[in-house]
PDB file of C-alpha atoms and ligand atoms in Angstrom:
ATOM      1  CA  MET A   1     106.547  72.850 109.938  1.00  0.00           C
ATOM      2  CA  LYS A   2     109.997  71.701 111.080  1.00  0.00           C
ATOM      3  CA  ILE A   3     111.371  68.436 109.711  1.00  0.00           C
ATOM      4  CA  ILE A   4     114.596  66.646 110.637  1.00  0.00           C
ATOM      5  CA  VAL A   5     115.795  64.536 107.736  1.00  0.00           C
ATOM      6  CA  PHE A   6     118.213  62.006 109.179  1.00  0.00           C
ATOM      7  CA  GLY A   7     119.792  60.195 106.286  1.00  0.00           C
ATOM      8  CA  SER A   8     122.483  59.537 103.752  1.00  0.00           C
ATOM      9  CA  PHE A   9     124.435  62.202 101.922  1.00  0.00           C
ATOM     10  CA  ASN A  10     126.148  60.780  98.844  1.00  0.00           C
ATOM     11  CA  ILE A  11     128.148  62.027  95.916  1.00  0.00           C
ATOM     12  CA  ASP A  12     126.293  60.621  92.897  1.00  0.00           C
ATOM     13  CA  LEU A  13     128.545  59.657  89.971  1.00  0.00           C
ATOM     14  CA  VAL A  14     126.116  59.320  87.082  1.00  0.00           C
ATOM     15  CA  TYR A  15     126.998  57.476  83.862  1.00  0.00           C
ATOM     16  CA  THR A  16     124.616  57.655  80.903  1.00  0.00           C
ATOM     17  CA  LEU A  17     124.898  54.406  78.953  1.00  0.00           C
ATOM     18  CA  PRO A  18     123.345  52.845  75.820  1.00  0.00           C
ATOM     19  CA  HIS A  19     121.954  50.095  78.089  1.00  0.00           C
ATOM     20  CA  LEU A  20     122.504  48.853  81.645  1.00  0.00           C
ATOM     21  CA  PRO A  21     125.664  46.688  81.865  1.00  0.00           C
ATOM     22  CA  GLU A  22     125.480  42.888  81.641  1.00  0.00           C
ATOM     23  CA  ARG A  23     127.682  40.658  83.774  1.00  0.00           C
ATOM     24  CA  GLY A  24     131.276  40.842  82.465  1.00  0.00           C
ATOM     25  CA  GLU A  25     130.461  43.544  79.914  1.00  0.00           C
ATOM     26  CA  THR A  26     132.594  46.653  79.343  1.00  0.00           C
ATOM     27  CA  LEU A  27     130.624  49.667  78.173  1.00  0.00           C
ATOM     28  CA  TYR A  28     131.726  53.031  76.850  1.00  0.00           C
ATOM     29  CA  CYS A  29     130.061  55.874  78.696  1.00  0.00           C
ATOM     30  CA  GLU A  30     128.469  58.612  76.592  1.00  0.00           C
ATOM     31  CA  LYS A  31     128.048  61.113  79.416  1.00  0.00           C
ATOM     32  CA  PHE A  32     129.334  61.478  82.985  1.00  0.00           C
ATOM     33  CA  GLU A  33     128.053  63.878  85.637  1.00  0.00           C
ATOM     34  CA  LYS A  34     128.713  64.394  89.351  1.00  0.00           C
ATOM     35  CA  HIS A  35     125.683  65.366  91.447  1.00  0.00           C
ATOM     36  CA  VAL A  36     124.751  65.811  95.087  1.00  0.00           C
ATOM     37  CA  GLY A  37     122.625  62.858  96.186  1.00  0.00           C
ATOM     38  CA  GLY A  38     121.778  60.264  98.773  1.00  0.00           C
ATOM     39  CA  LYS A  39     118.269  59.502  99.930  1.00  0.00           C
ATOM     40  CA  GLY A  40     118.645  61.780 102.941  1.00  0.00           C
ATOM     41  CA  LEU A  41     119.882  64.725 100.897  1.00  0.00           C
ATOM     42  CA  ASN A  42     117.258  64.250  98.180  1.00  0.00           C
ATOM     43  CA  GLN A  43     114.442  63.954 100.706  1.00  0.00           C
ATOM     44  CA  ALA A  44     115.696  66.988 102.643  1.00  0.00           C
ATOM     45  CA  LEU A  45     115.512  69.068  99.463  1.00  0.00           C
ATOM     46  CA  ALA A  46     112.112  67.603  98.561  1.00  0.00           C
ATOM     47  CA  PHE A  47     110.658  68.567 101.960  1.00  0.00           C
ATOM     48  CA  LYS A  48     112.162  72.036 101.544  1.00  0.00           C
ATOM     49  CA  MET A  49     110.731  72.486  98.035  1.00  0.00           C
ATOM     50  CA  ALA A  50     107.378  71.323  99.370  1.00  0.00           C
ATOM     51  CA  GLY A  51     107.424  74.143 101.917  1.00  0.00           C
ATOM     52  CA  ALA A  52     108.951  72.798 105.173  1.00  0.00           C
ATOM     53  CA  GLU A  53     111.775  74.107 107.336  1.00  0.00           C
ATOM     54  CA  VAL A  54     114.377  71.329 107.121  1.00  0.00           C
ATOM     55  CA  ILE A  55     117.280  70.311 109.363  1.00  0.00           C
ATOM     56  CA  ALA A  56     119.699  67.864 107.719  1.00  0.00           C
ATOM     57  CA  ALA A  57     121.201  65.235 110.025  1.00  0.00           C
ATOM     58  CA  GLY A  58     123.886  62.791 108.955  1.00  0.00           C
ATOM     59  CA  LYS A  59     127.592  62.466 108.349  1.00  0.00           C
ATOM     60  CA  VAL A  60     130.096  63.213 105.576  1.00  0.00           C
ATOM     61  CA  GLY A  61     133.876  63.186 105.294  1.00  0.00           C
ATOM     62  CA  ALA A  62     136.386  65.908 104.524  1.00  0.00           C
ATOM     63  CA  ASP A  63     135.343  65.706 100.863  1.00  0.00           C
ATOM     64  CA  GLY A  64     131.692  66.314 101.816  1.00  0.00           C
ATOM     65  CA  ASP A  65     131.563  70.125 101.412  1.00  0.00           C
ATOM     66  CA  PHE A  66     130.041  69.560  97.988  1.00  0.00           C
ATOM     67  CA  LEU A  67     127.043  68.006  99.763  1.00  0.00           C
ATOM     68  CA  THR A  68     126.669  70.407 102.700  1.00  0.00           C
ATOM     69  CA  ASP A  69     127.016  73.325 100.254  1.00  0.00           C
ATOM     70  CA  GLY A  70     124.314  71.716  98.076  1.00  0.00           C
ATOM     71  CA  LEU A  71     121.974  71.377 101.052  1.00  0.00           C
ATOM     72  CA  ALA A  72     122.578  74.961 102.147  1.00  0.00           C
ATOM     73  CA  ALA A  73     122.100  76.252  98.585  1.00  0.00           C
ATOM     74  CA  GLY A  74     118.730  74.526  98.579  1.00  0.00           C
ATOM     75  CA  GLY A  75     117.707  76.299 101.789  1.00  0.00           C
ATOM     76  CA  VAL A  76     118.236  73.312 104.121  1.00  0.00           C
ATOM     77  CA  ASP A  77     119.978  73.854 107.482  1.00  0.00           C
ATOM     78  CA  ALA A  78     123.154  71.768 107.086  1.00  0.00           C
ATOM     79  CA  SER A  79     124.884  73.105 110.189  1.00  0.00           C
ATOM     80  CA  PHE A  80     124.191  69.915 112.181  1.00  0.00           C
ATOM     81  CA  VAL A  81     125.791  67.590 109.602  1.00  0.00           C
ATOM     82  CA  ASP A  82     128.825  65.871 111.148  1.00  0.00           C
ATOM     83  CA  THR A  83     131.799  66.464 108.826  1.00  0.00           C
ATOM     84  CA  SER A  84     134.317  64.231 110.639  1.00  0.00           C
ATOM     85  CA  GLY A  85     133.697  61.046 108.630  1.00  0.00           C
ATOM     86  CA  ALA A  86     136.529  59.075 107.023  1.00  0.00           C
ATOM     87  CA  VAL A  87     135.177  59.130 103.457  1.00  0.00           C
ATOM     88  CA  THR A  88     131.926  60.616 102.163  1.00  0.00           C
ATOM     89  CA  GLY A  89     129.392  58.095 100.858  1.00  0.00           C
ATOM     90  CA  HIS A  90     129.065  57.824  97.114  1.00  0.00           C
ATOM     91  CA  THR A  91     126.895  56.097  94.551  1.00  0.00           C
ATOM     92  CA  VAL A  92     127.843  54.929  91.076  1.00  0.00           C
ATOM     93  CA  ILE A  93     124.670  55.247  88.983  1.00  0.00           C
ATOM     94  CA  SER A  94     124.171  53.844  85.475  1.00  0.00           C
ATOM     95  CA  VAL A  95     121.258  55.326  83.535  1.00  0.00           C
ATOM     96  CA  ASP A  96     119.857  53.840  80.304  1.00  0.00           C
ATOM     97  CA  PRO A  97     118.004  55.685  77.512  1.00  0.00           C
ATOM     98  CA  ASP A  98     114.622  54.890  79.148  1.00  0.00           C
ATOM     99  CA  GLY A  99     115.716  56.618  82.360  1.00  0.00           C
ATOM    100  CA  GLN A 100     115.987  53.325  84.287  1.00  0.00           C
ATOM    101  CA  ASN A 101     118.995  52.950  86.564  1.00  0.00           C
ATOM    102  CA  GLN A 102     121.328  50.621  88.413  1.00  0.00           C
ATOM    103  CA  MET A 103     123.294  51.729  91.477  1.00  0.00           C
ATOM    104  CA  ILE A 104     126.388  50.744  93.436  1.00  0.00           C
ATOM    105  CA  LEU A 105     126.313  52.335  96.863  1.00  0.00           C
ATOM    106  CA  PHE A 106     129.348  52.949  99.078  1.00  0.00           C
ATOM    107  CA  GLY A 107     128.075  53.949 102.532  1.00  0.00           C
ATOM    108  CA  GLY A 108     131.268  55.562 103.883  1.00  0.00           C
ATOM    109  CA  ALA A 109     130.575  58.196 106.531  1.00  0.00           C
ATOM    110  CA  ASN A 110     126.838  57.450 106.418  1.00  0.00           C
ATOM    111  CA  ARG A 111     127.604  54.181 108.213  1.00  0.00           C
ATOM    112  CA  GLU A 112     129.672  55.830 110.972  1.00  0.00           C
ATOM    113  CA  ILE A 113     126.792  57.625 112.711  1.00  0.00           C
ATOM    114  CA  THR A 114     126.659  56.889 116.452  1.00  0.00           C
ATOM    115  CA  PRO A 115     123.852  56.910 119.072  1.00  0.00           C
ATOM    116  CA  GLY A 116     125.520  59.950 120.652  1.00  0.00           C
ATOM    117  CA  TYR A 117     125.103  61.913 117.435  1.00  0.00           C
ATOM    118  CA  CYS A 118     121.406  60.933 117.274  1.00  0.00           C
ATOM    119  CA  ASP A 119     120.839  62.061 120.876  1.00  0.00           C
ATOM    120  CA  GLY A 120     122.507  65.394 120.087  1.00  0.00           C
ATOM    121  CA  ILE A 121     120.263  66.051 117.079  1.00  0.00           C
ATOM    122  CA  LEU A 122     117.099  65.265 119.039  1.00  0.00           C
ATOM    123  CA  ALA A 123     118.207  67.406 121.988  1.00  0.00           C
ATOM    124  CA  ALA A 124     118.850  70.327 119.642  1.00  0.00           C
ATOM    125  CA  HIS A 125     115.425  70.053 117.965  1.00  0.00           C
ATOM    126  CA  PRO A 126     112.832  68.902 120.518  1.00  0.00           C
ATOM    127  CA  ASP A 127     110.230  70.976 118.642  1.00  0.00           C
ATOM    128  CA  ALA A 128     110.555  69.038 115.358  1.00  0.00           C
ATOM    129  CA  ASP A 129     107.224  67.988 113.827  1.00  0.00           C
ATOM    130  CA  LEU A 130     108.704  64.914 112.136  1.00  0.00           C
ATOM    131  CA  ILE A 131     111.929  62.978 111.763  1.00  0.00           C
ATOM    132  CA  MET A 132     112.419  61.276 108.410  1.00  0.00           C
ATOM    133  CA  THR A 133     114.785  58.322 108.017  1.00  0.00           C
ATOM    134  CA  GLN A 134     115.732  55.857 105.277  1.00  0.00           C
ATOM    135  CA  TYR A 135     117.926  52.759 105.351  1.00  0.00           C
ATOM    136  CA  GLU A 136     121.340  53.948 104.129  1.00  0.00           C
ATOM    137  CA  THR A 137     122.810  55.060 107.472  1.00  0.00           C
ATOM    138  CA  SER A 138     123.782  53.355 110.695  1.00  0.00           C
ATOM    139  CA  CYS A 139     121.630  53.920 113.824  1.00  0.00           C
ATOM    140  CA  VAL A 140     118.234  53.970 112.040  1.00  0.00           C
ATOM    141  CA  GLU A 141     116.607  51.791 114.699  1.00  0.00           C
ATOM    142  CA  TYR A 142     118.261  53.752 117.508  1.00  0.00           C
ATOM    143  CA  MET A 143     117.096  57.067 116.065  1.00  0.00           C
ATOM    144  CA  LEU A 144     113.496  55.840 115.760  1.00  0.00           C
ATOM    145  CA  GLU A 145     113.416  54.628 119.363  1.00  0.00           C
ATOM    146  CA  ALA A 146     115.035  57.813 120.660  1.00  0.00           C
ATOM    147  CA  ALA A 147     112.777  60.093 118.598  1.00  0.00           C
ATOM    148  CA  LYS A 148     109.632  58.406 119.911  1.00  0.00           C
ATOM    149  CA  LYS A 149     110.939  58.734 123.477  1.00  0.00           C
ATOM    150  CA  ALA A 150     111.442  62.442 122.724  1.00  0.00           C
ATOM    151  CA  GLY A 151     107.840  62.686 121.521  1.00  0.00           C
ATOM    152  CA  ILE A 152     108.695  63.331 117.860  1.00  0.00           C
ATOM    153  CA  THR A 153     106.598  61.840 115.042  1.00  0.00           C
ATOM    154  CA  THR A 154     108.631  59.391 112.953  1.00  0.00           C
ATOM    155  CA  ALA A 155     108.697  58.407 109.287  1.00  0.00           C
ATOM    156  CA  VAL A 156     110.680  55.683 107.546  1.00  0.00           C
ATOM    157  CA  ASN A 157     111.428  55.046 103.926  1.00  0.00           C
ATOM    158  CA  PRO A 158     112.854  51.480 104.257  1.00  0.00           C
ATOM    159  CA  SER A 159     115.033  51.857 101.210  1.00  0.00           C
ATOM    160  CA  PRO A 160     117.143  50.295  99.884  1.00  0.00           C
ATOM    161  CA  TYR A 161     115.598  47.015 101.036  1.00  0.00           C
ATOM    162  CA  VAL A 162     117.853  44.600 102.936  1.00  0.00           C
ATOM    163  CA  ASP A 163     116.623  41.734 105.119  1.00  0.00           C
ATOM    164  CA  LYS A 164     117.464  43.731 108.267  1.00  0.00           C
ATOM    165  CA  VAL A 165     114.615  46.111 107.363  1.00  0.00           C
ATOM    166  CA  LYS A 166     112.271  43.446 108.742  1.00  0.00           C
ATOM    167  CA  ASP A 167     113.735  44.121 112.215  1.00  0.00           C
ATOM    168  CA  LEU A 168     112.712  47.786 112.258  1.00  0.00           C
ATOM    169  CA  PRO A 169     110.943  48.807 115.502  1.00  0.00           C
ATOM    170  CA  TRP A 170     107.570  48.978 113.735  1.00  0.00           C
ATOM    171  CA  ASP A 171     105.666  50.214 116.770  1.00  0.00           C
ATOM    172  CA  ARG A 172     107.920  53.296 116.778  1.00  0.00           C
ATOM    173  CA  ILE A 173     107.014  54.275 113.205  1.00  0.00           C
ATOM    174  CA  ASP A 174     104.180  56.700 112.460  1.00  0.00           C
ATOM    175  CA  TYR A 175     104.561  56.862 108.658  1.00  0.00           C
ATOM    176  CA  ILE A 176     106.045  54.291 106.265  1.00  0.00           C
ATOM    177  CA  VAL A 177     106.694  55.319 102.657  1.00  0.00           C
ATOM    178  CA  LEU A 178     107.937  52.574 100.364  1.00  0.00           C
ATOM    179  CA  ASN A 179     107.727  51.112  96.881  1.00  0.00           C
ATOM    180  CA  GLU A 180     106.155  47.895  95.633  1.00  0.00           C
ATOM    181  CA  PHE A 181     109.382  45.898  95.766  1.00  0.00           C
ATOM    182  CA  GLU A 182     110.094  46.956  99.351  1.00  0.00           C
ATOM    183  CA  GLY A 183     106.493  46.326 100.411  1.00  0.00           C
ATOM    184  CA  SER A 184     106.453  42.826  98.933  1.00  0.00           C
ATOM    185  CA  SER A 185     109.894  41.981 100.337  1.00  0.00           C
ATOM    186  CA  ILE A 186     108.838  42.933 103.861  1.00  0.00           C
ATOM    187  CA  THR A 187     105.372  41.327 103.836  1.00  0.00           C
ATOM    188  CA  GLY A 188     105.766  38.453 101.349  1.00  0.00           C
ATOM    189  CA  LEU A 189     102.554  39.682  99.693  1.00  0.00           C
ATOM    190  CA  SER A 190     101.948  41.183  96.266  1.00  0.00           C
ATOM    191  CA  GLU A 191      98.452  42.688  96.076  1.00  0.00           C
ATOM    192  CA  PRO A 192      98.806  46.369  97.125  1.00  0.00           C
ATOM    193  CA  GLY A 193      95.712  46.312  99.351  1.00  0.00           C
ATOM    194  CA  ASP A 194      97.108  43.294 101.213  1.00  0.00           C
ATOM    195  CA  VAL A 195     100.598  44.817 101.432  1.00  0.00           C
ATOM    196  CA  VAL A 196      99.440  48.083 103.038  1.00  0.00           C
ATOM    197  CA  ARG A 197      97.240  46.223 105.529  1.00  0.00           C
ATOM    198  CA  ALA A 198     100.080  43.888 106.501  1.00  0.00           C
ATOM    199  CA  LEU A 199     102.476  46.805 106.931  1.00  0.00           C
ATOM    200  CA  HIS A 200      99.965  48.707 109.035  1.00  0.00           C
ATOM    201  CA  ALA A 201      99.440  45.623 111.197  1.00  0.00           C
ATOM    202  CA  LEU A 202     103.175  45.488 112.003  1.00  0.00           C
ATOM    203  CA  GLY A 203     103.006  48.560 114.230  1.00  0.00           C
ATOM    204  CA  GLY A 204      99.998  50.716 113.450  1.00  0.00           C
ATOM    205  CA  GLY A 205     101.722  53.319 111.277  1.00  0.00           C
ATOM    206  CA  ARG A 206     100.176  55.038 108.273  1.00  0.00           C
ATOM    207  CA  VAL A 207     101.375  53.390 105.072  1.00  0.00           C
ATOM    208  CA  ILE A 208     102.062  55.016 101.719  1.00  0.00           C
ATOM    209  CA  LEU A 209     102.906  52.502  98.985  1.00  0.00           C
ATOM    210  CA  THR A 210     104.092  53.670  95.562  1.00  0.00           C
ATOM    211  CA  LEU A 211     103.344  51.500  92.545  1.00  0.00           C
ATOM    212  CA  GLY A 212     105.307  53.216  89.750  1.00  0.00           C
ATOM    213  CA  GLU A 213     103.118  53.832  86.692  1.00  0.00           C
ATOM    214  CA  LYS A 214     100.161  52.304  88.591  1.00  0.00           C
ATOM    215  CA  GLY A 215     100.038  55.161  91.092  1.00  0.00           C
ATOM    216  CA  SER A 216     100.062  54.939  94.875  1.00  0.00           C
ATOM    217  CA  VAL A 217      98.039  53.734  97.870  1.00  0.00           C
ATOM    218  CA  TYR A 218      97.535  55.229 101.341  1.00  0.00           C
ATOM    219  CA  PHE A 219      96.224  53.216 104.302  1.00  0.00           C
ATOM    220  CA  ASP A 220      95.867  54.325 107.914  1.00  0.00           C
ATOM    221  CA  GLY A 221      93.967  51.396 109.403  1.00  0.00           C
ATOM    222  CA  GLU A 222      90.554  52.719 108.387  1.00  0.00           C
ATOM    223  CA  GLU A 223      90.770  54.640 105.154  1.00  0.00           C
ATOM    224  CA  GLU A 224      92.353  53.283 101.953  1.00  0.00           C
ATOM    225  CA  VAL A 225      92.972  55.884  99.257  1.00  0.00           C
ATOM    226  CA  ARG A 226      94.413  55.327  95.774  1.00  0.00           C
ATOM    227  CA  ALA A 227      95.789  57.874  93.332  1.00  0.00           C
ATOM    228  CA  ASP A 228      97.004  57.606  89.740  1.00  0.00           C
ATOM    229  CA  ALA A 229     100.483  58.395  88.499  1.00  0.00           C
ATOM    230  CA  PHE A 230     100.948  61.004  85.753  1.00  0.00           C
ATOM    231  CA  ARG A 231     102.190  59.829  82.367  1.00  0.00           C
ATOM    232  CA  VAL A 232     105.401  61.610  81.328  1.00  0.00           C
ATOM    233  CA  ASP A 233     108.488  60.793  79.232  1.00  0.00           C
ATOM    234  CA  ALA A 234     111.088  59.854  81.854  1.00  0.00           C
ATOM    235  CA  VAL A 235     114.761  60.561  81.216  1.00  0.00           C
ATOM    236  CA  ASP A 236     116.095  59.681  84.684  1.00  0.00           C
ATOM    237  CA  THR A 237     114.066  58.069  87.464  1.00  0.00           C
ATOM    238  CA  THR A 238     116.784  58.573  90.122  1.00  0.00           C
ATOM    239  CA  GLY A 239     115.313  60.457  93.067  1.00  0.00           C
ATOM    240  CA  ALA A 240     111.669  59.971  92.048  1.00  0.00           C
ATOM    241  CA  GLY A 241     110.870  58.075  95.256  1.00  0.00           C
ATOM    242  CA  ASP A 242     112.630  60.694  97.388  1.00  0.00           C
ATOM    243  CA  THR A 243     110.698  63.491  95.706  1.00  0.00           C
ATOM    244  CA  PHE A 244     107.426  61.617  96.266  1.00  0.00           C
ATOM    245  CA  THR A 245     108.290  60.984  99.924  1.00  0.00           C
ATOM    246  CA  GLY A 246     109.080  64.618 100.762  1.00  0.00           C
ATOM    247  CA  TYR A 247     106.069  66.044  98.953  1.00  0.00           C
ATOM    248  CA  CYS A 248     103.619  63.444 100.229  1.00  0.00           C
ATOM    249  CA  LEU A 249     104.560  63.711 103.915  1.00  0.00           C
ATOM    250  CA  CYS A 250     104.843  67.513 103.812  1.00  0.00           C
ATOM    251  CA  SER A 251     101.356  67.649 102.298  1.00  0.00           C
ATOM    252  CA  LEU A 252      99.866  65.255 104.872  1.00  0.00           C
ATOM    253  CA  LEU A 253     101.446  67.068 107.800  1.00  0.00           C
ATOM    254  CA  GLY A 254     100.318  70.358 106.306  1.00  0.00           C
ATOM    255  CA  GLY A 255      96.690  69.227 106.472  1.00  0.00           C
ATOM    256  CA  LYS A 256      96.022  68.037 102.939  1.00  0.00           C
ATOM    257  CA  THR A 257      93.802  64.969 102.549  1.00  0.00           C
ATOM    258  CA  PRO A 258      95.508  61.664 101.671  1.00  0.00           C
ATOM    259  CA  ALA A 259      94.120  61.924  98.112  1.00  0.00           C
ATOM    260  CA  GLU A 260      95.501  65.453  97.706  1.00  0.00           C
ATOM    261  CA  ALA A 261      98.859  64.444  99.202  1.00  0.00           C
ATOM    262  CA  LEU A 262      99.255  61.416  96.905  1.00  0.00           C
ATOM    263  CA  THR A 263      98.342  63.462  93.841  1.00  0.00           C
ATOM    264  CA  ARG A 264     100.666  66.328  94.714  1.00  0.00           C
ATOM    265  CA  ALA A 265     103.528  63.883  95.361  1.00  0.00           C
ATOM    266  CA  ALA A 266     102.817  62.084  92.076  1.00  0.00           C
ATOM    267  CA  ALA A 267     102.982  65.403  90.223  1.00  0.00           C
ATOM    268  CA  ALA A 268     106.278  66.344  91.880  1.00  0.00           C
ATOM    269  CA  SER A 269     107.910  63.019  91.027  1.00  0.00           C
ATOM    270  CA  ALA A 270     106.492  63.108  87.476  1.00  0.00           C
ATOM    271  CA  ILE A 271     108.240  66.445  86.906  1.00  0.00           C
ATOM    272  CA  GLU A 272     111.444  65.181  88.549  1.00  0.00           C
ATOM    273  CA  VAL A 273     111.849  62.175  86.234  1.00  0.00           C
ATOM    274  CA  THR A 274     111.649  64.348  83.109  1.00  0.00           C
ATOM    275  CA  ARG A 275     114.971  65.961  84.113  1.00  0.00           C
ATOM    276  CA  PRO A 276     118.419  64.304  84.326  1.00  0.00           C
ATOM    277  CA  GLY A 277     119.793  63.971  87.877  1.00  0.00           C
ATOM    278  CA  ALA A 278     118.093  63.683  91.253  1.00  0.00           C
ATOM    279  CA  ALA A 279     118.440  66.321  93.975  1.00  0.00           C
ATOM    280  CA  GLU A 280     118.842  69.332  91.690  1.00  0.00           C
ATOM    281  CA  THR A 281     115.833  68.351  89.609  1.00  0.00           C
ATOM    282  CA  ILE A 282     113.221  68.276  92.393  1.00  0.00           C
ATOM    283  CA  PRO A 283     110.543  70.792  91.380  1.00  0.00           C
ATOM    284  CA  THR A 284     109.455  73.814  93.393  1.00  0.00           C
ATOM    285  CA  GLY A 285     105.984  74.004  94.884  1.00  0.00           C
ATOM    286  CA  GLY A 286     105.103  76.540  92.180  1.00  0.00           C
ATOM    287  CA  GLU A 287     106.144  74.132  89.438  1.00  0.00           C
ATOM    288  CA  VAL A 288     103.989  71.423  91.005  1.00  0.00           C
ATOM    289  CA  ASP A 289     101.003  73.801  91.191  1.00  0.00           C
ATOM    290  CA  ALA A 290     101.431  74.699  87.493  1.00  0.00           C
ATOM    291  CA  PHE A 291     101.733  71.031  86.486  1.00  0.00           C
ATOM    292  CA  LEU A 292      98.569  70.108  88.389  1.00  0.00           C
ATOM    293  CA  LYS A 293      96.687  73.017  86.852  1.00  0.00           C
ATOM    294  CA  ALA A 294      97.787  72.000  83.365  1.00  0.00           C
ATOM    295  CA  ARG A 295      96.695  68.381  83.963  1.00  0.00           C
ATOM    296  CA  ALA A 296      93.363  69.250  85.646  1.00  0.00           C
TER     297      ALA A 296
HETATM  298  O1  LIG B 301     117.139  57.551  95.807  1.00  0.00           O
HETATM  299  C1  LIG B 301     118.210  57.958  94.997  1.00  0.00           C
HETATM  300  C2  LIG B 301     119.481  58.007  95.768  1.00  0.00           C
HETATM  301  O2  LIG B 301     119.799  56.691  96.196  1.00  0.00           O
HETATM  302  C3  LIG B 301     120.670  58.489  94.998  1.00  0.00           C
HETATM  303  O3  LIG B 301     120.848  59.880  95.082  1.00  0.00           O
HETATM  304  C4  LIG B 301     121.816  57.654  95.562  1.00  0.00           C
HETATM  305  O4  LIG B 301     122.837  58.373  96.165  1.00  0.00           O
HETATM  306  C5  LIG B 301     121.174  56.658  96.518  1.00  0.00           C
HETATM  307  O5  LIG B 301     121.293  57.060  97.827  1.00  0.00           O
END
């Protein structure tokens, strides 16, 4: 299975704090770490860990070797990443003792991607089984339109939510993976069953809605499937959604049932949140198997 992950590649600057900062507050930081990150990079590694062949597509600056090296070390093909950006994207992440976070995102090179770059990626990989996008780069809408024209199945994680997400070309999207906040912001609804139906009605795509501790919901227009989350002690929830996205879609495309895919993705993200960091803490398929066996 060959997946193009078109997305953001960020340097994550992670500050562990006694609590998330209030307006006007100065806080001493107890621990600082620099990690590879960005929704695109995290999802690329999640798809890879879940068993796919992954092509990373996006843009970094001259200081972006840290990220392309991280992708390559994880077994992702980073040779198509454009390295001519002005400044690599970065994210300042505050993490509290409960593992909850707050982020400041600087898009940098992620926002410099052009239609020409998108066309080049699609021309180089006409045999891709799926292209995965999020909402941290430029050209998301263009890439979705172009991918569909090229006959490639598309998936969107409309995150982080901004009002412009509502203008996505919904009829060009085959899979939508999103959280409760994003689902409610797009549809104006709150009940998960209503949210997935409204999202499906926008363009006919299959919808996967995550509900945090309340589990997740899948809806494809006919079948609605729900799965529970696993209870774990979280230390850092950064990257949990990306881990879920990669594992869930890889499982669905690999032929697992929606119930199996949701459960496998929930296990992967449950393991991920028990470890500090994001990309480097995505579990291997073997770790997910062992976790599921232990919880059976
Ligand atoms: O989903 C987590 C990611 O969001 C972080 O790695 C950060 O860089 C932002 O893109």
